[in-house]
Coordinates of C-alpha atoms in Angstrom, one line a residue:
X985 CA 1.5 -212.3 82.6
X986 CA 4.4 -213.9 81.6
X987 CA 5.4 -213.3 78.4
X988 CA 5.4 -216.2 76.2
X989 CA 9.1 -217.7 74.6
X990 CA 7.3 -217.4 71.1
X991 CA 7.1 -214.0 72.0
X992 CA 10.7 -213.1 72.0
X993 CA 14.1 -214.2 70.3
X994 CA 16.8 -212.5 72.3
X995 CA 19.6 -213.1 69.6
X996 CA 17.9 -211.5 67.0
X997 CA 18.9 -207.8 67.0
X998 CA 15.6 -206.4 65.3
X999 CA 13.7 -207.9 67.2
X1000 CA 11.0 -205.3 69.1
X1001 CA 9.7 -206.7 72.2
X1002 CA 6.1 -207.0 72.7
X1003 CA 3.5 -206.1 75.9
X1004 CA 4.2 -204.6 78.8
X1005 CA 7.8 -205.3 78.2
X1006 CA 10.8 -203.1 78.3
X1007 CA 11.4 -200.7 75.0
X1008 CA 14.9 -200.9 73.8
X1009 CA 15.7 -197.8 72.6
X1010 CA 14.8 -196.2 76.5
X1011 CA 17.4 -198.3 78.0
X1012 CA 20.1 -198.5 75.6
X1013 CA 20.0 -194.2 75.2
X1014 CA 19.6 -194.1 78.6
X1015 CA 22.7 -196.2 79.0
X1016 CA 24.7 -193.8 76.8
X1017 CA 23.1 -191.1 78.7
X1018 CA 25.0 -191.9 81.8
X1019 CA 28.2 -193.5 79.8
X1020 CA 28.7 -189.6 78.3
X1021 CA 29.4 -188.8 81.8
X1022 CA 32.9 -189.3 83.3
X1023 CA 33.8 -190.8 80.0
X1024 CA 37.3 -190.9 79.0
X1025 CA 39.5 -190.4 75.9
X1026 CA 40.6 -194.1 75.4
X1027 CA 37.0 -194.9 75.3
X1028 CA 36.7 -195.9 79.9
X1029 CA 34.5 -194.2 82.0
X1030 CA 35.8 -192.7 85.2
X1031 CA 32.8 -192.0 87.8
X1032 CA 35.1 -192.8 91.2
X1033 CA 32.9 -192.3 94.6
X1034 CA 32.1 -189.0 95.5
X1035 CA 33.0 -187.3 92.1
X1036 CA 32.3 -184.7 90.9
X1037 CA 31.4 -187.0 87.7
X1038 CA 29.6 -189.2 89.6
X1039 CA 27.4 -186.5 91.1
X1040 CA 26.5 -185.4 87.9
X1041 CA 25.5 -189.3 87.2
X1042 CA 23.7 -189.2 90.2
X1043 CA 21.6 -186.0 89.3
X1044 CA 20.9 -187.2 86.2
X1045 CA 19.9 -190.5 87.5
X1046 CA 17.4 -188.5 90.5
X1047 CA 16.0 -186.8 87.5
X1048 CA 14.8 -189.3 85.6
X1049 CA 13.1 -191.6 88.3
X1050 CA 11.6 -187.6 88.9
X1051 CA 10.1 -187.8 85.4
X1052 CA 9.1 -192.1 85.9
X1053 CA 7.2 -190.6 88.6
X1054 CA 9.5 -192.0 91.9
X1055 CA 9.3 -190.2 94.5
X1056 CA 13.2 -189.7 94.5
X1057 CA 15.8 -189.4 98.2
X1058 CA 19.3 -189.6 99.7
X1059 CA 19.3 -191.4 102.6
X1060 CA 22.4 -191.2 105.5
X1061 CA 24.4 -194.0 103.4
X1062 CA 23.8 -191.3 100.6
X1063 CA 22.0 -193.8 98.0
X1064 CA 20.1 -192.1 96.3
X1065 CA 16.8 -194.5 96.0
X1066 CA 13.3 -193.7 93.7
X1067 CA 9.9 -194.9 94.8
X1068 CA 7.0 -196.1 93.0
X1069 CA 4.2 -196.3 95.6
X1070 CA 3.1 -200.0 95.1
X1071 CA -1.5 -200.9 95.8
X1072 CA -0.8 -202.0 98.9
X1073 CA 1.4 -199.1 100.6
X1074 CA 2.5 -200.8 104.2
X1075 CA 3.2 -204.5 102.3
X1076 CA 7.8 -204.3 102.2
X1077 CA 9.3 -202.8 99.0
X1078 CA 10.5 -204.8 95.9
X1079 CA 13.6 -203.2 95.9
X1080 CA 16.5 -203.3 93.3
X1081 CA 19.5 -201.7 91.9
X1082 CA 22.9 -201.2 92.1
X1083 CA 26.0 -198.8 91.2
X1084 CA 26.5 -195.3 89.1
X1085 CA 30.3 -195.2 90.5
X1086 CA 32.9 -197.4 88.6
X1087 CA 36.6 -198.1 88.6
X1088 CA 39.6 -195.9 87.4
X1089 CA 39.2 -196.6 84.2
X1090 CA 35.9 -198.1 84.0
X1091 CA 33.3 -200.0 81.6
X1092 CA 29.6 -198.9 80.6
X1093 CA 27.1 -201.2 82.0
X1094 CA 29.3 -202.7 85.9
X1095 CA 27.6 -201.7 88.2
X1096 CA 24.7 -199.0 85.8
X1097 CA 23.1 -201.3 84.4
X1098 CA 21.5 -202.6 87.0
X1099 CA 20.4 -198.8 88.2
X1100 CA 19.1 -198.3 84.7
X1101 CA 17.2 -201.8 84.0
X1102 CA 15.8 -201.6 87.1
X1103 CA 14.5 -197.2 85.9
X1104 CA 13.9 -199.3 82.7
X1105 CA 11.0 -201.7 84.8
X1106 CA 9.5 -198.6 86.2
X1107 CA 8.8 -197.1 83.1
X1108 CA 7.1 -199.6 81.6
X1109 CA 5.7 -200.4 84.4
X1110 CA 4.4 -197.1 84.0
X1111 CA 3.7 -197.6 79.9
X1112 CA 0.8 -199.8 80.9
X1113 CA -0.8 -197.9 84.0
X1114 CA 0.6 -201.0 85.7
X1115 CA 1.8 -200.8 89.9
X1116 CA 3.0 -203.6 91.9
X1117 CA 1.3 -204.6 95.1
X1118 CA 3.7 -204.2 97.0
X1119 CA 6.3 -200.7 97.1
X1120 CA 9.2 -200.8 93.9
X1121 CA 12.3 -198.9 95.1
X1122 CA 15.0 -198.5 93.3
X1123 CA 18.8 -198.0 94.5
X1124 CA 21.5 -196.2 93.7
X1125 CA 24.0 -197.6 96.3
X1126 CA 26.6 -195.3 97.3
X1127 CA 30.8 -195.7 96.5
X1128 CA 30.5 -199.5 95.5
X1129 CA 33.9 -199.4 94.6
X1130 CA 35.9 -198.7 97.4
X1131 CA 33.9 -198.3 100.8
X1132 CA 30.8 -200.3 99.4
X1133 CA 29.4 -197.6 102.6
X1134 CA 25.6 -197.0 100.7
X1135 CA 24.6 -200.8 101.0
X1136 CA 26.6 -201.4 104.6
X1137 CA 24.6 -198.4 106.1
X1138 CA 21.2 -199.2 104.3
X1139 CA 22.2 -203.4 105.7
X1140 CA 23.2 -201.8 109.1
X1141 CA 26.0 -203.6 109.0
X1142 CA 28.6 -200.8 108.2
X1143 CA 31.0 -199.6 110.8
X1144 CA 31.1 -196.0 112.7
X1145 CA 34.7 -195.8 112.4
X1146 CA 36.1 -193.2 110.0
X1147 CA 38.8 -195.1 109.3
X1148 CA 37.3 -197.8 108.7
X1149 CA 36.8 -196.4 104.7
X1150 CA 39.7 -195.9 102.2
X1151 CA 38.2 -194.1 99.6
X1152 CA 39.8 -193.2 96.4
X1153 CA 40.1 -189.5 96.7
X1154 CA 41.4 -189.7 99.9
X1155 CA 39.2 -187.5 101.7
X1156 CA 37.6 -188.8 104.8
X1157 CA 33.9 -190.5 104.7
X1158 CA 32.3 -187.3 106.6
X1159 CA 33.1 -185.5 104.3
X1160 CA 32.5 -187.6 100.6
X1161 CA 28.8 -188.7 101.9
X1162 CA 28.2 -184.6 102.2
X1163 CA 29.1 -184.2 98.3
X1164 CA 26.1 -186.9 97.4
X1165 CA 23.7 -185.8 100.1
X1166 CA 24.5 -188.4 103.1
X1167 CA 25.3 -187.6 106.1
X1168 CA 27.8 -188.8 108.0
X1169 CA 27.2 -188.6 111.7
X1170 CA 23.0 -190.3 111.0
X1171 CA 24.2 -193.4 109.2
X1172 CA 22.8 -195.2 111.6
X1173 CA 19.6 -194.2 110.2
X1174 CA 20.0 -195.5 107.2
X1175 CA 19.9 -198.9 108.2
X1176 CA 15.9 -200.7 106.5
X1177 CA 14.4 -203.2 109.7
X1178 CA 13.4 -205.9 108.6
X1179 CA 10.1 -206.4 108.3
X1180 CA 10.7 -203.6 105.8
X1181 CA 12.4 -205.0 102.1
X1182 CA 10.4 -208.4 100.6
X1183 CA 13.0 -209.7 98.3
X1184 CA 16.6 -207.7 96.9
X1185 CA 17.2 -208.2 92.9
X1186 CA 20.6 -207.4 91.8
X1187 CA 20.6 -207.2 87.5
X1188 CA 24.5 -207.2 86.5
X1189 CA 27.0 -208.5 83.8
X1190 CA 28.9 -211.6 84.9
X1191 CA 32.6 -209.5 85.1
X1192 CA 33.6 -213.1 83.6
X1193 CA 33.5 -215.1 81.1
X1194 CA 31.0 -218.6 82.1
X1195 CA 28.1 -217.3 80.9
X1196 CA 29.5 -217.0 77.0
X1197 CA 31.7 -219.9 76.7
X1198 CA 28.5 -222.3 77.8
X1199 CA 26.3 -220.0 74.9
X1200 CA 23.6 -218.6 77.6
X1201 CA 21.6 -215.8 78.0
X1202 CA 21.2 -216.0 81.7
X1203 CA 22.7 -216.3 84.6
X1204 CA 21.3 -217.3 88.2
X1205 CA 23.7 -216.4 90.7
X1206 CA 23.2 -219.1 93.7
X1207 CA 25.1 -215.8 95.7
X1208 CA 28.6 -214.3 96.3
X1209 CA 31.2 -216.4 97.2
X1210 CA 33.2 -215.8 100.7
X1211 CA 36.9 -214.2 101.0
X1212 CA 39.5 -215.6 102.6
X1213 CA 42.7 -213.2 102.1
X1214 CA 46.1 -213.9 104.2
X1215 CA 49.8 -211.8 103.7
X1216 CA 52.4 -214.4 103.7
X1217 CA 55.6 -213.2 104.7
X1218 CA 58.6 -215.2 103.6
X1219 CA 62.9 -215.3 105.6
X1220 CA 65.2 -216.6 104.0
X1221 CA 69.1 -215.9 104.1
X1222 CA 70.2 -212.9 101.8
X1223 CA 73.7 -213.8 100.3
X1224 CA 76.3 -213.9 96.8
X1225 CA 74.5 -215.7 94.2
X1226 CA 77.6 -216.5 92.8
X1227 CA 79.4 -218.0 95.8
X1228 CA 76.6 -219.7 98.4
X1229 CA 76.5 -223.5 96.5
X1230 CA 72.8 -224.1 96.1
X1231 CA 73.0 -226.3 99.6
X1232 CA 73.7 -223.9 101.3
X1233 CA 70.9 -221.3 100.9
X1234 CA 67.7 -220.4 102.2
X1235 CA 66.7 -219.0 99.0
X1236 CA 63.0 -217.0 100.0
X1237 CA 61.8 -216.6 96.2
X1238 CA 62.4 -220.4 95.8
X1239 CA 60.0 -221.0 98.4
X1240 CA 57.8 -218.8 98.1
X1241 CA 57.2 -219.8 94.3
X1242 CA 56.5 -223.5 96.3
X1243 CA 53.8 -221.6 98.1
X1244 CA 53.0 -219.6 94.6
X1245 CA 51.8 -223.8 93.1
X1246 CA 50.6 -224.9 96.3
X1247 CA 47.9 -222.5 96.2
X1248 CA 47.2 -223.1 92.9
X1249 CA 46.7 -227.0 93.4
X1250 CA 45.0 -227.2 96.4
X1251 CA 42.1 -224.6 94.6
X1252 CA 42.1 -227.1 91.8
X1253 CA 42.2 -230.0 93.3
X1254 CA 39.7 -228.9 95.8
X1255 CA 36.0 -230.6 95.5
X1256 CA 33.7 -227.9 94.1
X1257 CA 34.9 -225.1 92.5
X1258 CA 36.9 -222.6 94.7
X1259 CA 39.3 -219.9 93.8
X1260 CA 42.6 -218.8 95.2
X1261 CA 44.7 -216.6 93.9
X1262 CA 48.2 -215.6 95.1
X1263 CA 48.4 -211.6 93.6
X1264 CA 51.6 -209.7 94.6
X1265 CA 54.4 -210.5 95.2
X1266 CA 57.6 -207.9 97.0
X1267 CA 61.0 -209.2 97.0
X1268 CA 63.1 -208.8 98.8
X1269 CA 66.7 -207.0 97.3
X1270 CA 65.0 -207.8 94.4
X1271 CA 69.1 -208.5 93.1
X1272 CA 70.2 -209.8 90.2
X1273 CA 73.3 -211.5 92.3
X1274 CA 72.1 -211.8 95.4
X1275 CA 70.0 -214.9 96.5
X1276 CA 66.4 -213.2 97.7
X1277 CA 66.4 -213.0 101.4
X1278 CA 62.8 -212.3 102.2
X1279 CA 59.3 -212.5 99.5
X1280 CA 56.2 -211.3 101.0
X1281 CA 53.0 -212.3 98.9
X1282 CA 49.4 -212.3 99.3
X1283 CA 47.1 -214.7 98.9
X1284 CA 42.8 -214.7 98.1
X1285 CA 40.9 -217.7 98.6
X1286 CA 37.3 -217.5 97.6
X1287 CA 34.4 -220.2 98.1
X1288 CA 30.6 -220.2 98.5
X1289 CA 31.4 -222.7 101.0
X1290 CA 32.3 -221.4 104.7
X1291 CA 33.0 -224.8 105.2
X1292 CA 35.2 -224.7 102.3
X1293 CA 36.9 -221.8 103.1
X1294 CA 37.5 -223.4 106.8
X1295 CA 39.3 -226.6 104.7
X1296 CA 41.1 -224.9 101.9
X1297 CA 43.3 -222.3 104.6
X1298 CA 43.8 -225.9 107.3
X1299 CA 45.4 -227.1 103.8
X1300 CA 47.3 -223.6 103.3
X1301 CA 48.2 -223.4 107.0
X1302 CA 49.7 -226.9 106.5
X1303 CA 51.8 -226.6 103.2
X1304 CA 52.6 -223.1 104.5
X1305 CA 54.4 -224.8 107.2
X1306 CA 55.6 -228.5 105.2
X1307 CA 58.0 -226.1 102.3
X1308 CA 59.0 -223.8 105.5
X1309 CA 60.6 -227.1 106.8
X1310 CA 62.5 -228.1 103.7
X1311 CA 63.7 -224.8 102.4
X1312 CA 64.9 -223.4 105.6
X1313 CA 62.4 -220.6 105.9
X1314 CA 60.6 -218.9 108.2
X1315 CA 57.3 -218.4 107.3
X1316 CA 54.0 -216.8 109.2
X1317 CA 50.9 -216.7 107.7
X1318 CA 48.9 -213.0 108.7
X1319 CA 45.3 -212.1 108.5
X1320 CA 43.8 -209.4 106.2
X1321 CA 40.1 -210.1 105.9
X1322 CA 37.6 -212.4 106.2
X1323 CA 34.1 -212.0 103.7
X1324 CA 31.5 -214.5 104.7
X1325 CA 29.2 -216.1 101.6
X1326 CA 26.2 -214.6 100.7
X1327 CA 23.6 -217.2 99.6
X1328 CA 20.7 -216.2 97.5
X1329 CA 17.5 -217.4 98.3
X1330 CA 15.6 -219.7 97.1
X1331 CA 12.7 -218.8 95.8
X1332 CA 13.9 -216.0 94.7
X1333 CA 15.9 -218.4 92.2
X1334 CA 13.2 -219.9 91.6
X1335 CA 11.6 -217.5 90.5
X1336 CA 14.3 -216.0 88.2
X1337 CA 14.5 -219.8 86.4
X1338 CA 10.7 -219.7 85.3
X1339 CA 11.0 -216.2 83.8
X1340 CA 13.9 -217.1 81.7
X1341 CA 12.7 -219.8 81.0
X1342 CA 8.9 -218.6 80.3
X1343 CA 10.8 -216.4 77.6
X1344 CA 12.6 -218.6 76.3
X1345 CA 15.8 -217.6 76.8
X1346 CA 18.4 -220.3 78.1
X1347 CA 20.1 -220.2 81.6
X1348 CA 22.3 -221.2 83.9
X1349 CA 23.9 -221.5 87.6
X1350 CA 27.0 -220.2 88.4
X1351 CA 28.7 -218.1 91.8
X1352 CA 29.8 -214.4 92.1
X1353 CA 32.8 -214.3 92.7
X1354 CA 33.4 -210.5 92.9
X1355 CA 31.4 -208.4 95.5
X1356 CA 28.0 -206.5 94.7
X1357 CA 25.7 -204.5 96.7
X1358 CA 23.6 -208.0 96.8
X1359 CA 26.5 -209.2 98.8
X1360 CA 25.6 -206.7 102.4
X1361 CA 22.0 -206.4 101.3
X1362 CA 21.6 -210.5 101.4
X1363 CA 22.9 -210.7 104.7
X1364 CA 19.1 -209.4 106.1
X1365 CA 16.8 -209.5 103.1
X1366 CA 16.6 -212.5 100.3
X1367 CA 17.9 -211.5 97.8
X1368 CA 18.8 -212.4 94.1
X1369 CA 21.2 -211.6 90.7
X1370 CA 20.6 -212.2 87.6
X1371 CA 24.3 -212.0 85.1
X1372 CA 24.3 -211.2 82.0
X1373 CA 27.0 -212.0 79.5
X1374 CA 29.9 -209.7 79.5
X1375 CA 31.9 -210.1 75.7
X1376 CA 35.3 -212.5 76.8
X1377 CA 35.2 -211.3 80.6
X1378 CA 36.3 -208.7 80.3
X1379 CA 35.3 -205.5 83.1
X1380 CA 37.0 -202.6 84.3
X1381 CA 37.8 -201.5 81.2
X1382 CA 36.6 -200.2 77.9
X1383 CA 36.9 -203.3 76.1
X1384 CA 33.4 -204.0 78.8
X1385 CA 31.0 -205.3 76.5
X1386 CA 27.6 -206.6 77.1
X1387 CA 24.9 -206.6 73.5
X1388 CA 22.1 -204.5 73.2
X1389 CA 19.7 -207.0 73.0
X1390 CA 21.4 -208.7 75.9
X1391 CA 20.6 -206.3 78.2
X1392 CA 17.0 -206.5 76.5
X1393 CA 17.1 -209.9 77.9
X1394 CA 18.6 -209.0 81.2
X1395 CA 15.7 -206.2 81.4
X1396 CA 13.2 -208.4 81.5
X1397 CA 14.1 -210.7 83.3
X1398 CA 14.8 -208.4 86.1
X1399 CA 10.9 -207.1 85.2
X1400 CA 8.7 -210.7 84.9
X1401 CA 10.8 -211.7 88.1
X1402 CA 9.9 -208.3 90.0
X1403 CA 5.9 -209.2 88.9
X1404 CA 6.2 -213.2 89.8
X1405 CA 6.9 -212.3 93.0
X1406 CA 4.7 -209.5 93.6
X1407 CA 2.5 -212.4 93.0
X1408 CA 3.5 -214.7 96.0
X1409 CA 5.2 -212.9 98.4
X1410 CA 3.8 -210.5 101.3

């Protein structure tokens, strides 16, 4: 039974949740305890995948899972999985989770909130002696910030080529997996059958400022964007900056500057809401008195619609041809990688929306423009993501902040969405 909006005031940090609901003190204590593992002097958190701090965090989570009555195991892809059996163990699992690993100067909420919120859902159900019809699994996926070997392994999309994995510590993937209880040679065994999962839910901090600007408590993620990333190489002619007249120059940096503006303009002017970014420039010879002879740059293009991505790439190619002709520079576009979009499941999104409304929480829909474990899991099974606000959109830093009440609101939405899906899914 869902709690009525009259029973909750999410903006009031002193208001207690009523009924079979997550407990604020327990959730926040868990978040603070995990943040202490890998805590740095500047307030950031460093739990790189496969590091001693990562192992320590996983060990702590496994202990909490066992105390909550869950069966705990690590699969071949290094995923730490806690399972609470359901009333009907023949049903496919309802799954939730995220990751514990961080970037070098990570925050206290990215990834870890989704894992510990899932644990709190299990604890809240246990508080009232309830089990879902479906088995419920909480997963801490392995190494989300670097290789994503965990979610790819479970989805069956992981490469068996060790060279395909660039790890943060530089060690081979097989050695790293052994450190956390995985097993490289058995990696294919981590893939679940199609019938194994009923739905996957991931709670995550937004890592952007959209919800804060909209003053919404909950974000219903429409999907995780696809990415197209390219290198662009501009070849001009290096020459003396003082003796080369403007009309006789083939200035690679001037051409690159036009490309930067063209990339920005094509995203701004395209219907919908794509994003495109020039993130890196390398100029040669990079001297004050030399006309630049060559520039290498990266372009990152993201959108939820593959057709839009195709249109933007086509537009970029046309712009590069035009700029090359206008500047007399040779311009080469070189693909780096391509990631397909992963749409969220319509039923899961609608259920999140219904739950948030019943709890009296303001909400809106938005895409996720960052990658998450849900991106790979959602390629195989119905997927949904719940966002809670990030103050000023800051993430991957010590300044990352989501309030206690916002974390609790997101966890309540997660719990009741799982309960609702448990009722309607077979």
